[in-house]
Coordinates of C-alpha atoms in Angstrom, one line a residue:
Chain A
X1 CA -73.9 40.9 73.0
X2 CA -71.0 41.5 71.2
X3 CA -69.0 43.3 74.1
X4 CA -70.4 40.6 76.4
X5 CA -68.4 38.3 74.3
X6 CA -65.4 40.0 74.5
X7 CA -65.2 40.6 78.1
X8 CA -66.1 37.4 78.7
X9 CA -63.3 36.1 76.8
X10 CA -60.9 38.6 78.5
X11 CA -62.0 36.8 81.9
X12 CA -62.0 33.7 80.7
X13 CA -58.1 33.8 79.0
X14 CA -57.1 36.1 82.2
X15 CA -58.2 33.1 84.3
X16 CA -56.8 30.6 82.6
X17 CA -53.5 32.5 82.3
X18 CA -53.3 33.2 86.1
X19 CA -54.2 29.9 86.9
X20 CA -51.7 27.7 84.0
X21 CA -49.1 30.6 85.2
X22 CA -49.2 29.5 89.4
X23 CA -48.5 25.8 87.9
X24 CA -45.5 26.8 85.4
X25 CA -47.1 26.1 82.3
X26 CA -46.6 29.0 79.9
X27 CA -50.0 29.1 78.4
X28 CA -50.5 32.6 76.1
X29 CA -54.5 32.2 76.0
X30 CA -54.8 35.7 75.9
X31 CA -53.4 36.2 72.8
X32 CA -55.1 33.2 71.1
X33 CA -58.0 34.9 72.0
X34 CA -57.1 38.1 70.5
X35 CA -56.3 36.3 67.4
X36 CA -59.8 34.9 67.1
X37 CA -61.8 38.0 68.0
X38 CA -59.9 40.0 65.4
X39 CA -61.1 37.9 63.2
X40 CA -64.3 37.8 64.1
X41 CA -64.6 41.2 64.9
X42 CA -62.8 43.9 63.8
X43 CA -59.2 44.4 65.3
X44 CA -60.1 47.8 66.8
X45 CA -62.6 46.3 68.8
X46 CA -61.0 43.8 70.1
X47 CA -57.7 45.9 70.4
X48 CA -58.5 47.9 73.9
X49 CA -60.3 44.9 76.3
X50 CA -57.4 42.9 74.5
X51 CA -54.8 45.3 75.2
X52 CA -56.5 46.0 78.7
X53 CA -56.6 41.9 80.1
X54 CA -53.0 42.2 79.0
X55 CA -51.4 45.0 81.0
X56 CA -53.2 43.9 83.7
X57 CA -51.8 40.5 83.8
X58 CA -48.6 41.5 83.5
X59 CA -48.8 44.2 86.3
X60 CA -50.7 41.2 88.3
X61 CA -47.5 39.3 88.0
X62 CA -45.1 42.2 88.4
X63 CA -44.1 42.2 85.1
X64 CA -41.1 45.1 84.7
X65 CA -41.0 44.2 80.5
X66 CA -45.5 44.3 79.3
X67 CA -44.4 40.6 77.6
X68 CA -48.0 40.2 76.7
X69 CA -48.7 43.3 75.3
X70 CA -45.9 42.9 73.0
X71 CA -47.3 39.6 72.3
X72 CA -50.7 41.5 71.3
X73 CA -49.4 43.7 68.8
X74 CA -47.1 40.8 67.2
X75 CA -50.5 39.2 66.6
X76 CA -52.1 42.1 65.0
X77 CA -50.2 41.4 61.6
X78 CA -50.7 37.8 61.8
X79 CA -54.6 37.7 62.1
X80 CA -54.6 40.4 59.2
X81 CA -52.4 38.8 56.8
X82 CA -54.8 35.2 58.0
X83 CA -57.8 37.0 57.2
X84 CA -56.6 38.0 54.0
X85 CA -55.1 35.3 52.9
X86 CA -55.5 32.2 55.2
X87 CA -58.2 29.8 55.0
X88 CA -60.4 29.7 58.6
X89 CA -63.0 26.8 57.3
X90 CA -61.2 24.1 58.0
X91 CA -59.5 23.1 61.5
X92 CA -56.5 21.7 60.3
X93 CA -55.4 24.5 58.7
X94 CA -55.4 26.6 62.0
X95 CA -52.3 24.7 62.6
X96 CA -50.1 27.4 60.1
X97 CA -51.1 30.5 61.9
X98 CA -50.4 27.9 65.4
X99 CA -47.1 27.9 64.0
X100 CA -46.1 31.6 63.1
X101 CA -48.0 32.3 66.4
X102 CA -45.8 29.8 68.4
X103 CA -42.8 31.3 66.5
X104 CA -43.4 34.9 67.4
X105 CA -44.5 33.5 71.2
X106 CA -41.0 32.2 71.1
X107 CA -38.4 34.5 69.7
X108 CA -39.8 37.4 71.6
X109 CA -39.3 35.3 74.8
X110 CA -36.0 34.2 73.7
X111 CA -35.7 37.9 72.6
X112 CA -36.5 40.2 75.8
X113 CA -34.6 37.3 77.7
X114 CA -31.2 37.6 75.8
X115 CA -31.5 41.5 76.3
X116 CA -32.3 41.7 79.9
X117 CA -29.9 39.6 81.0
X118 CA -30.3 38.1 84.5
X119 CA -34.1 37.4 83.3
X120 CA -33.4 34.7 81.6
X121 CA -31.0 32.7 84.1
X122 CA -32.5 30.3 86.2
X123 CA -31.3 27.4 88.7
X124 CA -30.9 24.9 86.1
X125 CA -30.6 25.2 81.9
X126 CA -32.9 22.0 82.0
X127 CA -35.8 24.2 83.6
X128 CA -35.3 27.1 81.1
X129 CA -35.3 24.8 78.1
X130 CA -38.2 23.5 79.1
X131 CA -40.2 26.4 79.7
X132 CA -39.0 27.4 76.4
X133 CA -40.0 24.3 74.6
X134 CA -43.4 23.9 76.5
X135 CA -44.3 27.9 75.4
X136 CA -43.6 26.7 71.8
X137 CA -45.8 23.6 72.1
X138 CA -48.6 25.3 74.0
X139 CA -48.9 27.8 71.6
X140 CA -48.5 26.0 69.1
X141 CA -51.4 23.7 70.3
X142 CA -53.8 26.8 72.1
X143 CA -54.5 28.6 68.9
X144 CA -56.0 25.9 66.5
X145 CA -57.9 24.8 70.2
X146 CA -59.1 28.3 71.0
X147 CA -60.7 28.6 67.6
X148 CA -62.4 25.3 67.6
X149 CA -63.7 26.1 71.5
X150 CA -64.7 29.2 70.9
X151 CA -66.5 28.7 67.7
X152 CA -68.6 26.0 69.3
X153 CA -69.4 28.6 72.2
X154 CA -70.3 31.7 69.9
X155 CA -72.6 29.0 67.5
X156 CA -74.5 28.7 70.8
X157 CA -75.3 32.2 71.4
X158 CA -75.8 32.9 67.9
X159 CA -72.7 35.0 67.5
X160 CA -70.5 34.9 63.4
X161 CA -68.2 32.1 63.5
X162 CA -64.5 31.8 63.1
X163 CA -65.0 29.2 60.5
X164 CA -67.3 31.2 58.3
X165 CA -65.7 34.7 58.7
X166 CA -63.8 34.6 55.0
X167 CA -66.7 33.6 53.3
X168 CA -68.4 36.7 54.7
X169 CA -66.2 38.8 54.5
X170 CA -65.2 37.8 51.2
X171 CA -68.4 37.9 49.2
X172 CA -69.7 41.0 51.3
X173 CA -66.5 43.0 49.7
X174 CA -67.1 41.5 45.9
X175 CA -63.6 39.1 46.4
X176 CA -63.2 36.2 44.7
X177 CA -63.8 33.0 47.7
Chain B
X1 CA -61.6 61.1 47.8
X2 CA -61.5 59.1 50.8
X3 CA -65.2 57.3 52.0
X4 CA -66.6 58.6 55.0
X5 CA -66.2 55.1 57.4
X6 CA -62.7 55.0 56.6
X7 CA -62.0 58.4 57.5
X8 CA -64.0 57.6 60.9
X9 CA -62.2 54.6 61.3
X10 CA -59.0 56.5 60.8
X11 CA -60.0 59.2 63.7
X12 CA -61.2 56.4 65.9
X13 CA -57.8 54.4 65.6
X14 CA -56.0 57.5 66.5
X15 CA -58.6 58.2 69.4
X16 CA -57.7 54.8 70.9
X17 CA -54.1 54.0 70.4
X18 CA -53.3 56.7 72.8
X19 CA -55.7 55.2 75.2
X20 CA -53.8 51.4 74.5
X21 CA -50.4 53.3 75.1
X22 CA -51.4 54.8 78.5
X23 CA -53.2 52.0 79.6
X24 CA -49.9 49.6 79.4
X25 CA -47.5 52.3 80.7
X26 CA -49.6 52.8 83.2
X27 CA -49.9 49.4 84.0
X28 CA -46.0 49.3 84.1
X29 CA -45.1 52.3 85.6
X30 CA -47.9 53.5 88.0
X31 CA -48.1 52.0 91.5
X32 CA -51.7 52.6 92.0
X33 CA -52.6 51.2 88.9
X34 CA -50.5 47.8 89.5
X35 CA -52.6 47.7 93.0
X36 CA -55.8 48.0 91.2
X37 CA -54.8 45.6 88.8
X38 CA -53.9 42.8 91.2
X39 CA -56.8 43.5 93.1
X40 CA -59.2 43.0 89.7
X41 CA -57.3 39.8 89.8
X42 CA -57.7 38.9 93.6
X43 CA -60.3 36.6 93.0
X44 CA -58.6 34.5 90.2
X45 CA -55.7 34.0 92.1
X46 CA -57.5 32.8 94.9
X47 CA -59.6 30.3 92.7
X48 CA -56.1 29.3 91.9
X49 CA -55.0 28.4 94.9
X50 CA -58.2 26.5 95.9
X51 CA -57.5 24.8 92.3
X52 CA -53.9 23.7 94.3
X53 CA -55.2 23.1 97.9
X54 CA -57.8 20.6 95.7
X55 CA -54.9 19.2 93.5
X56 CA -53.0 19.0 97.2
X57 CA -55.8 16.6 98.7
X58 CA -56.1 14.3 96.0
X59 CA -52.4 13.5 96.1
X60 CA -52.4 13.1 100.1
X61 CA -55.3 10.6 99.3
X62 CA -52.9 8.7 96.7
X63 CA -50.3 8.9 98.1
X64 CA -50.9 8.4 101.9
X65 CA -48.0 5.9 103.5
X66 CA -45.5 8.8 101.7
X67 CA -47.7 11.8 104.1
X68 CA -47.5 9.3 106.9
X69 CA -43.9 9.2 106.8
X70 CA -43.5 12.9 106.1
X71 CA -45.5 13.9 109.0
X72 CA -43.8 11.3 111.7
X73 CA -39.9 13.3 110.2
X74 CA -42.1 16.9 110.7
X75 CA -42.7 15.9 114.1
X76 CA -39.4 14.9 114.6
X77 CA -38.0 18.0 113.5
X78 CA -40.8 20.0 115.8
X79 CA -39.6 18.2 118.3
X80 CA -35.8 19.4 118.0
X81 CA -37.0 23.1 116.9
X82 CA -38.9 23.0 120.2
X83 CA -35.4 22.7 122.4
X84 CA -33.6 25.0 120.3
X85 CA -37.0 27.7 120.5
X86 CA -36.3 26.9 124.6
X87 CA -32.7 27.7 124.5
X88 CA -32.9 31.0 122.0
X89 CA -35.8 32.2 125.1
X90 CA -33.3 31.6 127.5
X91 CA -30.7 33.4 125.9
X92 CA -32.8 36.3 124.7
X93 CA -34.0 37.0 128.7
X94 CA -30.0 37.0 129.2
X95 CA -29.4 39.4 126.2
X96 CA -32.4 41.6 127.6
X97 CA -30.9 41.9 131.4
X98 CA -27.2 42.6 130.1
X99 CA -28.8 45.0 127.7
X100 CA -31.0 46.8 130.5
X101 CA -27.3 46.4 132.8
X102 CA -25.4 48.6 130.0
X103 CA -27.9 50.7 129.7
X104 CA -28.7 50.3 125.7
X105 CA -32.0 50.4 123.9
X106 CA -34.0 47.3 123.2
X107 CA -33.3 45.6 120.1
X108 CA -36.6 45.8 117.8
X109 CA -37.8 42.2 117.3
X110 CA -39.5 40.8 114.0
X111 CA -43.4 39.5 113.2
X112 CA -42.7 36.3 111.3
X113 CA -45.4 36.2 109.0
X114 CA -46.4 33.3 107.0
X115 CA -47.3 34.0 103.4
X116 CA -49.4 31.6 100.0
X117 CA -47.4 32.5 96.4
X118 CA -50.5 33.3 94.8
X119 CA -49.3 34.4 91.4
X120 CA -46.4 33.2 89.2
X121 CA -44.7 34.0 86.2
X122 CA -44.1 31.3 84.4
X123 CA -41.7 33.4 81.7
X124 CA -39.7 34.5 84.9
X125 CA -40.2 32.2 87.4
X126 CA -36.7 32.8 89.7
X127 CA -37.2 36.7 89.6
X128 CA -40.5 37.7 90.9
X129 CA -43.4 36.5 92.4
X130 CA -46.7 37.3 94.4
X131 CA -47.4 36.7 98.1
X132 CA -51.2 37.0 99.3
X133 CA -50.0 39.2 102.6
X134 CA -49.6 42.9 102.3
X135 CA -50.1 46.2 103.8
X136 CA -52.9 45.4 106.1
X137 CA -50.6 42.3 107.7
X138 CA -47.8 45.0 109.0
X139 CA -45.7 44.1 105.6
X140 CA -43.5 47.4 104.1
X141 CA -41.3 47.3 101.4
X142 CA -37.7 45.9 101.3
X143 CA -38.9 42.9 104.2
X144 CA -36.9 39.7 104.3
X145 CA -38.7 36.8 102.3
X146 CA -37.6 33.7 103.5
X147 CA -38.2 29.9 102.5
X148 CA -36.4 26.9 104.7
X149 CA -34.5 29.8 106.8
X150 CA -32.6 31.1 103.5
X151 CA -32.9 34.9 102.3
X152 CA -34.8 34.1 98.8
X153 CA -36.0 38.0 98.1
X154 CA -37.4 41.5 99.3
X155 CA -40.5 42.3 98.9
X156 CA -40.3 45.5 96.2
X157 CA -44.1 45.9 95.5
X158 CA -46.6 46.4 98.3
X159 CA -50.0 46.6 98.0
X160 CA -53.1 46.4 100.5
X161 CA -53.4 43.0 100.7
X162 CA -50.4 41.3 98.4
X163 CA -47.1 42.1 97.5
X164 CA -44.6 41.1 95.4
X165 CA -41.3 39.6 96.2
X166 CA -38.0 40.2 93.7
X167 CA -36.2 37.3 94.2
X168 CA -32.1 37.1 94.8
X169 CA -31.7 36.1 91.3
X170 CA -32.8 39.5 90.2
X171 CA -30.3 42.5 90.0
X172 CA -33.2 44.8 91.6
X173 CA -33.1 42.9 94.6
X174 CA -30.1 44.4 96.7
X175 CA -29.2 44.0 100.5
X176 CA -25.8 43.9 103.0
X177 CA -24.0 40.6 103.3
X178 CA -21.5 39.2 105.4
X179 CA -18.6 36.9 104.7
X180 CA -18.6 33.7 107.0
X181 CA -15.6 33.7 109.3
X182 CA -14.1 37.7 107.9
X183 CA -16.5 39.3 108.9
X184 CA -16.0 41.2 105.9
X185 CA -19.4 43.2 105.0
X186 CA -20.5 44.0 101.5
X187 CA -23.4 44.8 99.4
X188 CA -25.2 42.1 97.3
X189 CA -27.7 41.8 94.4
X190 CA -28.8 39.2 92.2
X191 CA -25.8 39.1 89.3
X192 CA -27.1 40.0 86.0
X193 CA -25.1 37.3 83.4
X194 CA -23.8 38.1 80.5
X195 CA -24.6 34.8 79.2
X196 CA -28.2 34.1 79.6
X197 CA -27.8 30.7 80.0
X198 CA -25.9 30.6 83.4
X199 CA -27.6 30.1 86.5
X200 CA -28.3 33.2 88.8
X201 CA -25.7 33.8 91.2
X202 CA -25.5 36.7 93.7
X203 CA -23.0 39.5 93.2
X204 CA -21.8 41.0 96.4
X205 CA -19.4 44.0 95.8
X206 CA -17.7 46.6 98.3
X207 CA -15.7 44.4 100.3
X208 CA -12.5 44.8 101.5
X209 CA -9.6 44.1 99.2
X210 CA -7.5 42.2 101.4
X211 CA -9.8 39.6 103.3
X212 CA -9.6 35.2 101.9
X213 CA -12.8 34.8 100.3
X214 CA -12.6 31.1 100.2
X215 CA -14.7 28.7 97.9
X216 CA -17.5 27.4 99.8
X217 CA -17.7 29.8 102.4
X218 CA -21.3 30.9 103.7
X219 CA -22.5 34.3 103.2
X220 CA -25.1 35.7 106.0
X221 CA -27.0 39.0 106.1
X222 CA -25.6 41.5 107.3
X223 CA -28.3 43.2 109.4
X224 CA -27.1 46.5 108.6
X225 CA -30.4 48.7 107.5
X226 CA -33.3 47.9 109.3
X227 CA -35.5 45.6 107.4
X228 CA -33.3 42.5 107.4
X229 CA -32.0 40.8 110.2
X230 CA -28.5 39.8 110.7
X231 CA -27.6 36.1 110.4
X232 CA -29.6 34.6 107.8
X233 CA -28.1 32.4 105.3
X234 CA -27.8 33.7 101.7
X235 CA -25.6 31.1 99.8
X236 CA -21.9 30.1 99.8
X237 CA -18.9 31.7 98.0
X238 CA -18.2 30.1 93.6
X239 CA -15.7 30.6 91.7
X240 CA -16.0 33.8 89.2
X241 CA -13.5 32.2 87.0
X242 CA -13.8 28.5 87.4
X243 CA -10.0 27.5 84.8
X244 CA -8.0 29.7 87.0
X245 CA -10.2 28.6 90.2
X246 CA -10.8 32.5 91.3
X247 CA -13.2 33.2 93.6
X248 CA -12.5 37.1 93.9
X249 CA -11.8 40.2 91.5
X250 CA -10.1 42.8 92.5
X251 CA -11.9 46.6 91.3
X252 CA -9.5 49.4 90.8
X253 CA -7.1 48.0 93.4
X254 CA -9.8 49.5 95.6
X255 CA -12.7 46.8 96.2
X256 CA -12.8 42.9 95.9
X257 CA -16.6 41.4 94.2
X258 CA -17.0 37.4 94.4
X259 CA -19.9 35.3 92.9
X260 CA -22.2 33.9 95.7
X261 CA -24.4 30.4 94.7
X262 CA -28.3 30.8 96.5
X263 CA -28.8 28.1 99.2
X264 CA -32.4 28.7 98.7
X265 CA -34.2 26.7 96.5
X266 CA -36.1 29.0 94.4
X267 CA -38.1 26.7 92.2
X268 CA -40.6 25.1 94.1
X269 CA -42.2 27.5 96.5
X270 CA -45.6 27.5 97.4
X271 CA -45.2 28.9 101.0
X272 CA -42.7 31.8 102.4
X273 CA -41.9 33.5 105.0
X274 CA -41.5 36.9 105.8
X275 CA -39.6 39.0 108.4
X276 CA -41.7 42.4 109.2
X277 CA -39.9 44.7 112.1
X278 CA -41.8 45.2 115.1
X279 CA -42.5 49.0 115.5
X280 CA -42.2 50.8 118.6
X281 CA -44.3 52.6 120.1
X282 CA -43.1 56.0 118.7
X283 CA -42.3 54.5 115.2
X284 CA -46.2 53.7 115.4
X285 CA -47.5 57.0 116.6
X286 CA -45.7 58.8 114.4

């Protein structure tokens, strides 16, 4: 069940990548996804079909620079130092790692487009900014989403939840909730 | 001492990040790989461009007087291309007899193949993108992409049945220009800024020192090399130094470079063209 779930999600966040992509919107579902199965899972499963969905999207769209590969193992740090630390009950509170995740999203964008130059020009500054600006709000906005759509998918098929993956993991290993 | 999961876990990480490093460089690096990867996602770009043609109705729906008065300006403009298709028959028959009086060889003649932008990159939208034609439609690599009659790429990726097209914004893409009115011949590529916030201009190098490269001038292909044809716009001469209104700069006293603007809109593309070159018989059998 459990690798059902993750190549399901794979499909599902390749999908919705391809198909946000063709319109202009700079969606990173892929990674938002990552985040929540290396939570939920451990981050060595979720690594390779992760790692996999990735590469291939970025070869599907001729990508010379793997962007969301990058973006992957940027994330890897994040939903450790979450699960550690971070509170996953509560929705609201999704909107921190949103923020560090839209950050990352961001710089590394701004990042590989400063160093390779023509990359980052475009026909007009106006359409660059707003690329720019619409990848920090949609990242900002997909992770805190992803969790709370996922979660109501995966209590469905009777798969651990996001929400209840400290408590878990937490009194499993003797910490203090 | 070390538990036993943790040292499994350990082996097993070290097992797989190999496997996660090939797996990306190959996805980078390895044509056949790219090929199969596109085709995994054949099916998902097509969804996607069903989600569009959908999207596409509603709006004609909506807004229908605005279609209407598209189509009657389309059919206008058939109309016109129809003449002009009349008198470029005429004078090809022409070119054919005085070519046939003088003796020369044929002149190969081009497929002009309509292609659907299937896949785009939002992060780098002007540079590349990917076409649903490809191998099995006659396509081969370094083909003209054109949108509105304007050179707007080459395709640098070719696989059975898609391709992807480098656009004139990107420094890969690279092909032979001519200067309007000089006839002074060059080599051009998209012109890799310095400052990442300029817009993509087209660098075309090699020319001759001593030719008037005016501002505003038009820039054409070349049609040296044999998978572009001559005579197709590219863009007009800009000013590389727009205080001290410069349009060329001189390279070790030895070549002049200018700055050419794209005529092609690159932003909004949903359909291209491209120009494939008609094989010969000989080219084919061999």
């Amino acid at each position: 069940m459990k690798a059902a779930w993750l190549i399901g999600c794979c499909l599902a966040a390749l999908f919705a990548e391809i198909t946000a992509g063709y319109f202009g919107i700079p969606v990173p579902v892929t990674a938002a996804f990552f985040f929540y199965n290396c939570l939920v899972f451990s981050k060595l499963s979720a690594c390779l079909p992760f790692i996999l969905t990735a590469a291939v999207y970025d070869a599907t769209l001729g990508r010379t620079i793997p962007f969301t590969c990058l973006l992957l193992l940027l994330v890897l740090p994040l939903a450790a130092g979450w699960k550690k630390h971070g509170d996953c009950s509560k929705l609201h509170a999704q909107i921190l790692p949103g923020i560090v995740f839209a950050g990352e999203t961001f710089l590394l964008r701004l990042l590989l487009g400063l160093t390779s130059g023509g990359q980052f020009s475009s026909d007009s500054m106006l359409r660059e900014m707003i690329t720019l600006a619409l990848l920090f709000l949609c990242a900002l906005a997909i992770l805190p989403l992803s969790c709370l759509i996922l979660d109501g998918i995966a209590q469905r098929l009777d798969l651990p939840l996001y929400k209840n993956i400290q408590n878990k993991w937490r009194n499993g290993f003797g910490r203090q909730v | 001492m070390r538990k036993p999961s943790e040292t499994w876990k350990r082996i097993l990480i070290l097992c797989v990040s190999p496997i996660v490093i090939a797996v990306v460089v190959l996805a980078m690096k390895w044509q056949p790989a790219r090929a199969a990867a596109s085709g995994f996602t054949r099916p998902m770009t097509a969804a996607t461009g069903t989600i569009d043609n959908s999207i596409s109705a509603v709006k004609e729906t909506i807004f229908k007087s605005e279609e209407e008065q598209e189509a009657a300006q389309l059919k206008e403009t058939i109309a016109k291309l129809e003449t002009r298709i009349l008198e470029l028959k005429n004078a090809a028959r022409e070119n054919r007899q005085l070519r046939k009086q003088l003796l020369l060889p044929p002149t190969p003649g081009w497929n002009h193949i309509t292609a659907k932008v299937i896949a785009r990159d939002p992060l780098s939208w002007n540079i590349r993108f990917r076409i649903n034609r490809g191998q099995k439609d006659g396509l081969s690599e370094g083909n003209a992409v054109l949108h509105e009659g304007n050179l707007i790429g080459r395709i640098t990726e070719l696989n059975y049945s898609s391709a992807i097209v480098t656009t004139v914004g990107s420094p890969d893409c690279r092909f032979s220009i001519r200067v309007a009115e000089t006839d002074a011949v060059g080599v051009g590529g998209g012109f890799k800024s310095l400052k990442w916030y300029e817009s993509p201009f087209i660098e075309a190098t090699w020319l001759p020192r001593d030719k008037a490269y005016e501002y505003g001038r038009g820039v054409f292909t070349s049609g040296l090399g044999e998978e572009v044809p001559a005579g197709i716009q590219i863009g007009t001469i800009t000013y590389r130094d727009v205080d001290r209104k410069q349009t060329t700069k001189i390279v070790d006293a030895a070549y002049a470079e200018i700055l050419i603007r794209p005529s092609a809109d690159i932003q909004d593309l949903r359909y291209v063209s491209v120009l494939s070159r008609r094989r010969t018989r000989n080219e084919v059998s061999q």
